[in-house]
Coordinates of C-alpha atoms in Angstrom, one line a residue:
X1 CA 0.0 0.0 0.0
X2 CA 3.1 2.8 1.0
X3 CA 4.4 1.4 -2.4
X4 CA 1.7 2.3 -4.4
X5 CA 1.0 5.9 -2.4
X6 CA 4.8 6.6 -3.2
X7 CA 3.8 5.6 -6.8
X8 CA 0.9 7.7 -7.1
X9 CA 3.4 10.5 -5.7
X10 CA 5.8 10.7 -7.7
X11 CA 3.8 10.2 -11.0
X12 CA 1.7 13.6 -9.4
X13 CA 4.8 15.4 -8.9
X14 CA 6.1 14.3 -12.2
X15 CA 2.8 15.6 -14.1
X16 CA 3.2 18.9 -11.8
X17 CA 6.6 19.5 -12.7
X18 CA 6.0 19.3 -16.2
X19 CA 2.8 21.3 -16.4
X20 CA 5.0 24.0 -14.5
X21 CA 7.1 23.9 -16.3
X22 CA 5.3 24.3 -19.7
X23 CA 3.3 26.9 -18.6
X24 CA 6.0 28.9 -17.0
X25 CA 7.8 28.4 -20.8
X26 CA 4.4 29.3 -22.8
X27 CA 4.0 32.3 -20.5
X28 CA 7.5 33.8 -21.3
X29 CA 7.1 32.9 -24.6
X30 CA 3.9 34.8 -24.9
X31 CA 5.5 37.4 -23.3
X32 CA 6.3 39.5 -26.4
X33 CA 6.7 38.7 -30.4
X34 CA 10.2 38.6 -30.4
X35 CA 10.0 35.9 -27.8
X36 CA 8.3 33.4 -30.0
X37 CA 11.6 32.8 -32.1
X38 CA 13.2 31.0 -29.2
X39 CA 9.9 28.3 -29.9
X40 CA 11.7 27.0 -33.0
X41 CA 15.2 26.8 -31.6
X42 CA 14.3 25.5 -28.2
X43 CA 12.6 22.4 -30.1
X44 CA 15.6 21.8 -31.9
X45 CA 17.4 21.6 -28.6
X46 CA 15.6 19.4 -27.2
X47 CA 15.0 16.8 -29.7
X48 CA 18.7 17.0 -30.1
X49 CA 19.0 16.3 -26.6
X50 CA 15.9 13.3 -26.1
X51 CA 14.0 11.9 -29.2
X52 CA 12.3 13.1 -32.3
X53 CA 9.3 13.6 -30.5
X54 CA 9.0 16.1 -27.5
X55 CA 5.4 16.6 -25.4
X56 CA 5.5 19.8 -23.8
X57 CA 2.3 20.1 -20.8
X58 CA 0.7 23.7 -21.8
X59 CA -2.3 24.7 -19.7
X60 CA -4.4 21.1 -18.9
X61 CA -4.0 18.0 -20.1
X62 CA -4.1 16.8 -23.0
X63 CA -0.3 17.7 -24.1
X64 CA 1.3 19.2 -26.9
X65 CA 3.4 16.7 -28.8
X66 CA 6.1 18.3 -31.7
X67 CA 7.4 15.7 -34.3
X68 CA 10.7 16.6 -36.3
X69 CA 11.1 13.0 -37.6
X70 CA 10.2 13.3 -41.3
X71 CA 9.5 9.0 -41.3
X72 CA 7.4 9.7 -38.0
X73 CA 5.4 12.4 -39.6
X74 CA 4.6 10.3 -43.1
X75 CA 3.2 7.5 -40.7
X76 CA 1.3 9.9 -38.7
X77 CA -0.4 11.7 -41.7
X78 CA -0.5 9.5 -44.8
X79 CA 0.2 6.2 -43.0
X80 CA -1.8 4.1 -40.7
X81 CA -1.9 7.1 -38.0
X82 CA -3.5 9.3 -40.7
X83 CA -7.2 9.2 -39.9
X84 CA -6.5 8.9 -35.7
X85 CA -4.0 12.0 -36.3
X86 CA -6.8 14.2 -39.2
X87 CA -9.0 15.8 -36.4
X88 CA -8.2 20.1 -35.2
X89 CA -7.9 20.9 -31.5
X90 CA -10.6 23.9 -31.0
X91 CA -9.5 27.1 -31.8
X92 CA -9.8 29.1 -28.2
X93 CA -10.2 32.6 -30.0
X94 CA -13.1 31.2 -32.3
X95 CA -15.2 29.8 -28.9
X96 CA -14.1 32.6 -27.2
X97 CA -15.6 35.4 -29.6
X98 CA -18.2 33.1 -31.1
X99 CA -16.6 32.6 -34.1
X100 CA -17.8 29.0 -35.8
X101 CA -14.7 26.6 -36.4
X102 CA -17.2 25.2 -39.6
X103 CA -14.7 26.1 -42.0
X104 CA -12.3 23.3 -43.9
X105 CA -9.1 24.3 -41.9
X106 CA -10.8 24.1 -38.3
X107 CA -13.7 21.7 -38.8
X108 CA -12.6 17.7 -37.2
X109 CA -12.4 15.1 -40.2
X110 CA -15.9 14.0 -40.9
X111 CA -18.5 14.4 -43.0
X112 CA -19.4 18.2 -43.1
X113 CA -15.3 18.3 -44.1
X114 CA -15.6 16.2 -46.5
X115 CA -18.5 18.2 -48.0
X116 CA -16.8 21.5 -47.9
X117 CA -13.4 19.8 -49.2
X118 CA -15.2 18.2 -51.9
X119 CA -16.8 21.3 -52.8
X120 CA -13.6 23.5 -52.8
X121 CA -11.7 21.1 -54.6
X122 CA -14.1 19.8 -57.2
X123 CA -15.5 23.8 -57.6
X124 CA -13.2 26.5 -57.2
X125 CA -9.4 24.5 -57.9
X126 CA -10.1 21.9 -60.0
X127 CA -8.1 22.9 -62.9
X128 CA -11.2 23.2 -65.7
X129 CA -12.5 26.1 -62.7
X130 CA -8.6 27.4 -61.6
X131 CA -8.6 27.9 -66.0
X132 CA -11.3 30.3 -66.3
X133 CA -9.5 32.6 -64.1
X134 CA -6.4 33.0 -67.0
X135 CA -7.6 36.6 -67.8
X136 CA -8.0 37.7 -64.0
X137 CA -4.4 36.6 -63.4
X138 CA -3.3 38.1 -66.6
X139 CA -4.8 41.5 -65.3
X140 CA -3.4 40.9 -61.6
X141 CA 0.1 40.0 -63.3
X142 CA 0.1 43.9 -65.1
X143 CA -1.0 45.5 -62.0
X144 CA 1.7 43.8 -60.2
X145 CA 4.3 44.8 -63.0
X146 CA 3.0 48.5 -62.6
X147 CA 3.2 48.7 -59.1
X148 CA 6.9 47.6 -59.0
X149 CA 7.8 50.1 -61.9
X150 CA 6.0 53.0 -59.7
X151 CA 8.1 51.9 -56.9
X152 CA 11.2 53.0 -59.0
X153 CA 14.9 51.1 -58.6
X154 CA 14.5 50.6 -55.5
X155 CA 11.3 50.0 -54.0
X156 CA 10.9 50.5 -50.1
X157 CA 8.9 46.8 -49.5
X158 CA 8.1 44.8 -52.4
X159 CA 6.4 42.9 -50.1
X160 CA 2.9 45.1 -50.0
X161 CA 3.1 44.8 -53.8
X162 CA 2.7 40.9 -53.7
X163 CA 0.4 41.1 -50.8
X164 CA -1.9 43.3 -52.7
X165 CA -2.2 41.4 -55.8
X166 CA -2.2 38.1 -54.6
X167 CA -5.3 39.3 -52.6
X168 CA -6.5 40.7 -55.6
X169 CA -7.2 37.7 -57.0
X170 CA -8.1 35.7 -54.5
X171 CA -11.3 38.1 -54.4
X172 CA -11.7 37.4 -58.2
X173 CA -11.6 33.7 -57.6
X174 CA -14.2 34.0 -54.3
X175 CA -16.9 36.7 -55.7
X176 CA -16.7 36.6 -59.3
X177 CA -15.9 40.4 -59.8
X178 CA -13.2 42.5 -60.0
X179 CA -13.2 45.3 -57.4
X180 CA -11.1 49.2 -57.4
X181 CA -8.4 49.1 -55.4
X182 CA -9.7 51.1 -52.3
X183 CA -12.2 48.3 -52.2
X184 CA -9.4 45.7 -52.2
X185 CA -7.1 47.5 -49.7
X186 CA -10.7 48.0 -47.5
X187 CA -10.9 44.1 -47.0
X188 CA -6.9 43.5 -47.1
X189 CA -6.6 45.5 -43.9
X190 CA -9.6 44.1 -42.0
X191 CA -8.7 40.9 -43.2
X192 CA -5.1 41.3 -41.6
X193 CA -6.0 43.1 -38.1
X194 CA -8.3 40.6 -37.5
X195 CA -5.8 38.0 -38.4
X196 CA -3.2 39.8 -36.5
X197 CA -5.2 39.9 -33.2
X198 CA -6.6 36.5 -33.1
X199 CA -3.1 34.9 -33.4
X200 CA -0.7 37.4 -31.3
X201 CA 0.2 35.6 -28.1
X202 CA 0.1 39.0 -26.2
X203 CA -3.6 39.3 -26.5
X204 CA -5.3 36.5 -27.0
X205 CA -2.8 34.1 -25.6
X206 CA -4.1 34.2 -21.8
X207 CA -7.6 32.9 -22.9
X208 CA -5.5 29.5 -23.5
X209 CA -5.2 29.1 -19.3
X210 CA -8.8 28.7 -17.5
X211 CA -10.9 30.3 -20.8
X212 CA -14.1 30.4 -18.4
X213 CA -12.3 32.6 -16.3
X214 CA -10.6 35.0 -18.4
X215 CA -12.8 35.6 -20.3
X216 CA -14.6 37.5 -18.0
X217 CA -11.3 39.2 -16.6
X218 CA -10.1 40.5 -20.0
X219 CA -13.8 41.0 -21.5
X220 CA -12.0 44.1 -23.4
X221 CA -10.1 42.0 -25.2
X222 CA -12.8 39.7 -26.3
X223 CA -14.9 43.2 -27.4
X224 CA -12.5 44.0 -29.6
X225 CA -11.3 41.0 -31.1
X226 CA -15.4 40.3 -31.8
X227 CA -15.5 44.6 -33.3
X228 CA -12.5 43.3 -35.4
X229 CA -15.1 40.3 -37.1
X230 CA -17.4 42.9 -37.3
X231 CA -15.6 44.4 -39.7
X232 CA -14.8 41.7 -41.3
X233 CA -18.7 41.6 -42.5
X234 CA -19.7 44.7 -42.5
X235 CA -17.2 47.9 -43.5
X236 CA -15.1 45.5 -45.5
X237 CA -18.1 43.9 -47.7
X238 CA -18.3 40.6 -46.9
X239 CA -21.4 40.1 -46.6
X240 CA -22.9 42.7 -49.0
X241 CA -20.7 41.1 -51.8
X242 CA -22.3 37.7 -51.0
X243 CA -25.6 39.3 -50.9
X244 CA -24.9 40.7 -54.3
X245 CA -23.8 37.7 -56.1
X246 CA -26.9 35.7 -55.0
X247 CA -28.9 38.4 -56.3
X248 CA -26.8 38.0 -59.5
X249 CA -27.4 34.6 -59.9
X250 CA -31.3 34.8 -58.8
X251 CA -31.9 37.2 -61.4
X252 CA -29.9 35.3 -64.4
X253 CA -32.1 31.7 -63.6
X254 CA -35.2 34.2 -63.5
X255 CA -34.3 35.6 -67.0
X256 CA -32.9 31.7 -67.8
X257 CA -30.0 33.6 -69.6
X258 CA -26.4 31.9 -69.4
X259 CA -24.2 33.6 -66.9
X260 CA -22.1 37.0 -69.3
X261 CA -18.8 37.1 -68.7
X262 CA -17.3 40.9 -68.9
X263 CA -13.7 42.7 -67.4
X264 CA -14.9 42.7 -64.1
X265 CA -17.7 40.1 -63.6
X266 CA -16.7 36.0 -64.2
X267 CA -19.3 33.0 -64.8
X268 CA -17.7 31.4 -61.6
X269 CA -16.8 31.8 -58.3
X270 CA -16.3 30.1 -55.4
X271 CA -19.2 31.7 -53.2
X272 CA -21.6 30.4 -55.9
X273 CA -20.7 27.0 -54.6
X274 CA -21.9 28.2 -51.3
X275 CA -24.8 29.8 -51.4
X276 CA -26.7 26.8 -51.0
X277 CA -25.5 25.7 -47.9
X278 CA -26.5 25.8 -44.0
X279 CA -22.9 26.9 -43.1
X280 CA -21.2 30.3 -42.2
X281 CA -20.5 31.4 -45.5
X282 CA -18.7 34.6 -44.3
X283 CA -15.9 32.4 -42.4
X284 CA -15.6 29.9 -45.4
X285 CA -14.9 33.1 -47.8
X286 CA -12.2 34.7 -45.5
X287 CA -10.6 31.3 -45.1
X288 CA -10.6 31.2 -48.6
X289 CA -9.2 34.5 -49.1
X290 CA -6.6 34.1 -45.7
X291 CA -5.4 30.5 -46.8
X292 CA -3.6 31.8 -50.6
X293 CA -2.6 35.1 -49.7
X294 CA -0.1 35.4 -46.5
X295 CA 1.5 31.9 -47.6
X296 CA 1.6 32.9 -51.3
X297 CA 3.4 36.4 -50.9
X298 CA 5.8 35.0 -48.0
X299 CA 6.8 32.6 -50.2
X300 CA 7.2 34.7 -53.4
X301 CA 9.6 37.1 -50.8
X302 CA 11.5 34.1 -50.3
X303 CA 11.9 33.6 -53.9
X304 CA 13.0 36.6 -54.7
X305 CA 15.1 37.0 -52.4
X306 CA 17.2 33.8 -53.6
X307 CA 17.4 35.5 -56.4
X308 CA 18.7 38.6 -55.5
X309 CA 21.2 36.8 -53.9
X310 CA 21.9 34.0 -56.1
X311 CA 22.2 36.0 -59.9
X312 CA 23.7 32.9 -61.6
X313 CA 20.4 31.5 -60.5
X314 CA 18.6 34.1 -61.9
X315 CA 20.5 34.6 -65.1
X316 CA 19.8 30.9 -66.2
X317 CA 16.1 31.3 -64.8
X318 CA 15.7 34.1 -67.2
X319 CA 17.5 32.7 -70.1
X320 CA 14.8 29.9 -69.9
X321 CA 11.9 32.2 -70.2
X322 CA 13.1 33.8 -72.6
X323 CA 13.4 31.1 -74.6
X324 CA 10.0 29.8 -73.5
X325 CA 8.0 33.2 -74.7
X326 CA 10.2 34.9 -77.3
X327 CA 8.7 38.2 -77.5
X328 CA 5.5 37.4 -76.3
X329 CA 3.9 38.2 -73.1
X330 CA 4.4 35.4 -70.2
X331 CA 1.6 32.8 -70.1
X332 CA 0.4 30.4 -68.2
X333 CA 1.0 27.2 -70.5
X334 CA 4.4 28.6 -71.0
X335 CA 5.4 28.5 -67.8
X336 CA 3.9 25.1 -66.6
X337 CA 6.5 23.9 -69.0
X338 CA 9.9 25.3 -67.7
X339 CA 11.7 22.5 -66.0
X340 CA 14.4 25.2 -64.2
X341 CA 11.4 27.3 -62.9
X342 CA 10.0 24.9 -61.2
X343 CA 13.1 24.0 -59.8
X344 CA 13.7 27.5 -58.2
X345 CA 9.7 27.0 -57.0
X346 CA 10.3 23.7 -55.0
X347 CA 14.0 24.7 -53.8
X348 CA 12.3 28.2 -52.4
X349 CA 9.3 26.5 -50.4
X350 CA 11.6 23.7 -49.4
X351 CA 14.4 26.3 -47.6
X352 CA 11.9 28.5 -46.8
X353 CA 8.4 27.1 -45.9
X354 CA 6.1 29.5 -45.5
X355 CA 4.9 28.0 -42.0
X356 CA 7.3 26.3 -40.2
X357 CA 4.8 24.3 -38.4
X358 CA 1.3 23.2 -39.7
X359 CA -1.6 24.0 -38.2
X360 CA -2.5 21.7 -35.4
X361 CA -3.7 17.9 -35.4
X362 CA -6.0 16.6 -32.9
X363 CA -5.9 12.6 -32.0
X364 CA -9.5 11.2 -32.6
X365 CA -8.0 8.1 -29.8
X366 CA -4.7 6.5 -28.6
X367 CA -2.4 5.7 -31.3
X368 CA 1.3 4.2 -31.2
X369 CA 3.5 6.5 -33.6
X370 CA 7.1 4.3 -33.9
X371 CA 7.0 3.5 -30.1
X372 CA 5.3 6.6 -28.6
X373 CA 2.4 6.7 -27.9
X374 CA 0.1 9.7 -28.6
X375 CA -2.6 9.9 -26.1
X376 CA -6.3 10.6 -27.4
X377 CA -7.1 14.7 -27.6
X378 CA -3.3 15.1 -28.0
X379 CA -2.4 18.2 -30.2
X380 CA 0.0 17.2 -32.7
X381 CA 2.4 19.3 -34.5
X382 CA 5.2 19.1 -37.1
X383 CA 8.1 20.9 -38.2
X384 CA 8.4 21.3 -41.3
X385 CA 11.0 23.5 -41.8
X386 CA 13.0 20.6 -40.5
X387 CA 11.9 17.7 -42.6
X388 CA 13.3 19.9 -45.7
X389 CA 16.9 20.4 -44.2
X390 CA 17.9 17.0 -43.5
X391 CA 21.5 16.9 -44.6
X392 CA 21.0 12.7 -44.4
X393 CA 18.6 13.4 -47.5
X394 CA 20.1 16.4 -49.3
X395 CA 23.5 17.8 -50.2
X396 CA 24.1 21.2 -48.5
X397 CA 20.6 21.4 -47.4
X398 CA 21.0 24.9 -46.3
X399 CA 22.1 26.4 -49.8
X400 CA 19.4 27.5 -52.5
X401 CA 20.1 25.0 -55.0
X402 CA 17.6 24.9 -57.4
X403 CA 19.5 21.8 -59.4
X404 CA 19.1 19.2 -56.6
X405 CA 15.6 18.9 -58.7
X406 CA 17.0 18.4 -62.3
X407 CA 17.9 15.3 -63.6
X408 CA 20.9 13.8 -61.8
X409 CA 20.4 15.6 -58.6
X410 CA 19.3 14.9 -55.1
X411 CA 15.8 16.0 -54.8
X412 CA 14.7 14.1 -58.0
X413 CA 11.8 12.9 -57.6
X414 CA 10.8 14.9 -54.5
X415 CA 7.2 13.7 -53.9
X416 CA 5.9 17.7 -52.8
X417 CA 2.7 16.1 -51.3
X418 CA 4.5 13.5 -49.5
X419 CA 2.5 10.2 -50.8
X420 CA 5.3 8.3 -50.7
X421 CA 7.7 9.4 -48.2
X422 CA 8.0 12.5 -47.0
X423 CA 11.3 15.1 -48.0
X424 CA 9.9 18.3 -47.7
X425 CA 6.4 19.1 -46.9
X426 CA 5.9 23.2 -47.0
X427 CA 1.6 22.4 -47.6
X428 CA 1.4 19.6 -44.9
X429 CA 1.1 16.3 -46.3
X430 CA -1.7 13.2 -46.1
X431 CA -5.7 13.8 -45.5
X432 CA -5.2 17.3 -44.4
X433 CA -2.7 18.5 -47.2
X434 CA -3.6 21.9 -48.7
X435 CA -6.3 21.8 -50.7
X436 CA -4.5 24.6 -53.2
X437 CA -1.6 23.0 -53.3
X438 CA -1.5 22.8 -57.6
X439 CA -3.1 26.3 -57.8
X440 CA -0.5 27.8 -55.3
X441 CA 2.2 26.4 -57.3
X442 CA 0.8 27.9 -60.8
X443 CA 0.8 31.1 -58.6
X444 CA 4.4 30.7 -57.4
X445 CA 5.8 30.3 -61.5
X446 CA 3.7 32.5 -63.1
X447 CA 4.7 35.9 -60.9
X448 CA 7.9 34.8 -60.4
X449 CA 8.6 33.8 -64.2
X450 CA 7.0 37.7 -65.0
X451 CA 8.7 39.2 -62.4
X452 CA 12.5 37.9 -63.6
X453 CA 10.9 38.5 -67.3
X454 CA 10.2 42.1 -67.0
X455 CA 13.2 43.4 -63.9
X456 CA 16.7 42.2 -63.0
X457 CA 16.2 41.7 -59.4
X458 CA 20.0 43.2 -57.9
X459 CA 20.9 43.9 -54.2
X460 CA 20.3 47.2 -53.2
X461 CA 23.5 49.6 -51.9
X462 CA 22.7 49.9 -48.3
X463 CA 20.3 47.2 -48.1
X464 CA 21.4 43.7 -48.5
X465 CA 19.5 40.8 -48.1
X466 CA 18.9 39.2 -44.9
X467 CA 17.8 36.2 -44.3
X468 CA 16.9 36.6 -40.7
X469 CA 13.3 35.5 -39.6
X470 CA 10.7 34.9 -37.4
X471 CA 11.3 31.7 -36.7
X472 CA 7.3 31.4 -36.0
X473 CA 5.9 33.0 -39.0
X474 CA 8.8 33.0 -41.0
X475 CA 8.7 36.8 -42.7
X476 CA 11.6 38.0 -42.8
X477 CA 12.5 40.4 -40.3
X478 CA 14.1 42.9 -42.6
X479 CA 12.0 42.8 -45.6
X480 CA 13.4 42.9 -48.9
X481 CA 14.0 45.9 -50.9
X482 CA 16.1 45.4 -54.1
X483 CA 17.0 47.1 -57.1
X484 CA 14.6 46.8 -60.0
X485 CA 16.8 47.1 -63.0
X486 CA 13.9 47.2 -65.7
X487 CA 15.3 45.3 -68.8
X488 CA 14.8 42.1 -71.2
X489 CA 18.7 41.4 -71.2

């Protein structure tokens, strides 16, 4: 009987020891922005130091487990721990401020995700829908080339240019109409301070410890968070953009005319697809809108940046599209078959992921994962950064080497959606994978094949690239500003 008391003890002390001293670590952590880079680093440390899995004990049980083992995570998402590990934890800030987590990024794996997926997939980005959209991109693509030629040699952050017209036409591709750009930068910036304040540690971060309680002691915080979504519906025109396209589609079944297509108005878009349904359309079109436009322009940063950096790179990159389009204007088909662009694609989202983790996995029950066990409601998380920099895989796996994906190199046959085996996985991999994954890529080569067409990308006097991050959200802390050297050479 003392045995088992002293048993009971020390596994109590253990479990309070760890919960301290996870909490005491999230705290600091939370403590300020800058304070989330030591996250990344400190991970590395310790799985250095233990195994390739670490559980860290962050508020109440269940734990948070981090994988870094790329043959771990490939049996945890696509193999037989792939429909255990396909559920979301809850999103706090969503419960908190009444948000509904009905949306294909939040929602657990079941059927209503398997309905929205389906519908996504099969209606906005199957590539028959993703082709109708050739002229908006063509449009988005000159309004991109303008603003970098406004910008002069040297513009101050390229970075609000690709923001801004990756945003651009994501709204094409959601409402079906092409908007001015006050009505673009309108939803851009609600779009972004709501983002921003439902995902900074230092506000909403202390509704993760007792949520029943704090929400009543920081009700301010949950005002203005819930005045942020307002906006979202209201002042930036969700809501009265939806309403118009349903009145646009009641009228043309009314008239029984075919839908017309004009400059601003498209057959198609992806909030026809929803109109239909019992679900919060206003939270499916700003996931739609969120989900293609930080990830895109991060990664097109990146890009670029490799570029500046790398001209041998970029001279070979350009002599390729040059041969591809002659003296004609960059198009779409042209660009899906240059083999050296799509090198430069993969090697820029494999050194530099967009995320460096994915969003969250839930486990559905209690599932062994190569010896460890991952105890049911577990939040499961994976670094992905990592799996891309294994020097066991790649040859100098920290150098931009956009030949390691050309015949004879090491990342030949790099499967990007992890099926096989995972090597780099920058959109997640198995049942949860990106569901944009072949539309983000078309993205990716088609701005950065115009962009190298139309400027030589050079570093900047006084302004050299850095390649400094946050390791969290991976933008770089000093954002690039290079010399735009406009010329066909």
């Amino acid at each position: 009987m003392g045995t088992s008391w002293l048993l009971l003890a020390s596994a109590a002390a253990a479990l309070f020891a760890a919960l301290l001293f996870g909490n005491l670590l999230w705290l600091r952590l939370q403590s300020s922005r800058a304070d989330l880079e030591e996250l990344e680093p400190l991970l590395l440390r310790l799985f250095l130091r233990y195994s390739p899995i670490i559980t860290m004990r962050i508020g109440l049980p269940p734990p948070f487990i981090f994988v870094a083992d790329r043959h771990l995570a490939h049996a945890a998402l696509v193999g037989a721990g792939g429909v255990t590990l396909a559920n979301r934890p809850p999103g706090a800030p969503n419960v908190l401020l009444g948000v509904s987590d009905s949306i294909i990024t939040r929602t657990d794996y079941g059927p209503v995700w398997s309905l929205l997926r389906r519908n996504l997939v099969g209606e906005a980005l199957h590539p028959s829908r993703v082709r109708r959209f050739a002229p908006a991109r063509s449009w988005v693509r000159r309004v991109l080339m303008e603003k970098l030629r406004e910008a002069g040699d040297a513009p101050d952050n390229v970075m609000d240019a690709f923001q801004y017209t990756v945003f651009c036409l994501l709204v094409i591709m959601c409402f079906g109409e092409r908007l001015d750009e006050p009505a673009v930068r309108a939803m851009e910036d609600a779009e972004r301070a709501w983002l921003a304040y439902i995902s900074s540690p230092s506000q909403m971060g202390v509704f993760f410890f007792l949520p029943s309680v704090t929400k009543h002691v920081f009700r301010g915080r949950r005002e203005t968070g819930r005045a942020l979504r307002r906006r979202q519906k209201e002042l930036f025109m969700l809501m009265p953009l939806i309403n118009a396209r349903r009145e646009y589609k009641r009228q043309l079944m009314q008239e029984g005319k075919a839908a017309p297509a004009n400059e601003t108005t498209f057959r198609h878009s992806y909030v026809d697809t929803l109109l239909d349904i019992r679900l919060p359309i206003v939270a499916l079109c700003s996931e739609f809108l969120n989900a293609g436009t930080r990830t895109t322009s991060t990664a097109l940063q990146w890009i670029m940046a490799e570029l500046v950096k790398n001209p041998a790179v970029q001279e070979r990159l350009h002599a390729e599209i040059e041969a591809a389009c002659g003296d004609g204007e960059v198009s779409e088909g042209a660009v899906q078959g240059m083999s050296y662009l799509e090198a430069v694609i993969l090697e820029g989202l494999r050194k530099h992921p967009p995320g460096h983790f994915v969003l969250p996995h839930k486990a559905a029950e209690d599932v062994e994962l190569g010896g460890y066990l991952i105890p049911k409601g577990a939040t499961v998380n994976f670094m992905v950064a990592e799996m891309g920099s294994d020097g066991r895989e790649l040859e100098k796996p920290m150098e931009f080497v956009p030949e390691r994906f050309l015949e004879g190199g090491d990342g030949v046959g790099v499967d990007i959606a992890g099926t096989k085996r995972i090597r780099m996985m920058p959109f997640g991999a198995g049942r949860r994978i990106c569901a944009g994954l072949t539309v983000a890529m078309l993205h990716l080569e088609y701005f950065v094949a115009s962009m190298v067409r139309e400027f030589e990308w050079k570093e900047a006097p006084g302004d050299a690239v850095d390649f400094e991050k946050f390791q969290f959200t991976t933008v770089m802390k000093k954002p690039l500003r290079p010399r735009l050297v406009a010329t066909k050479r």
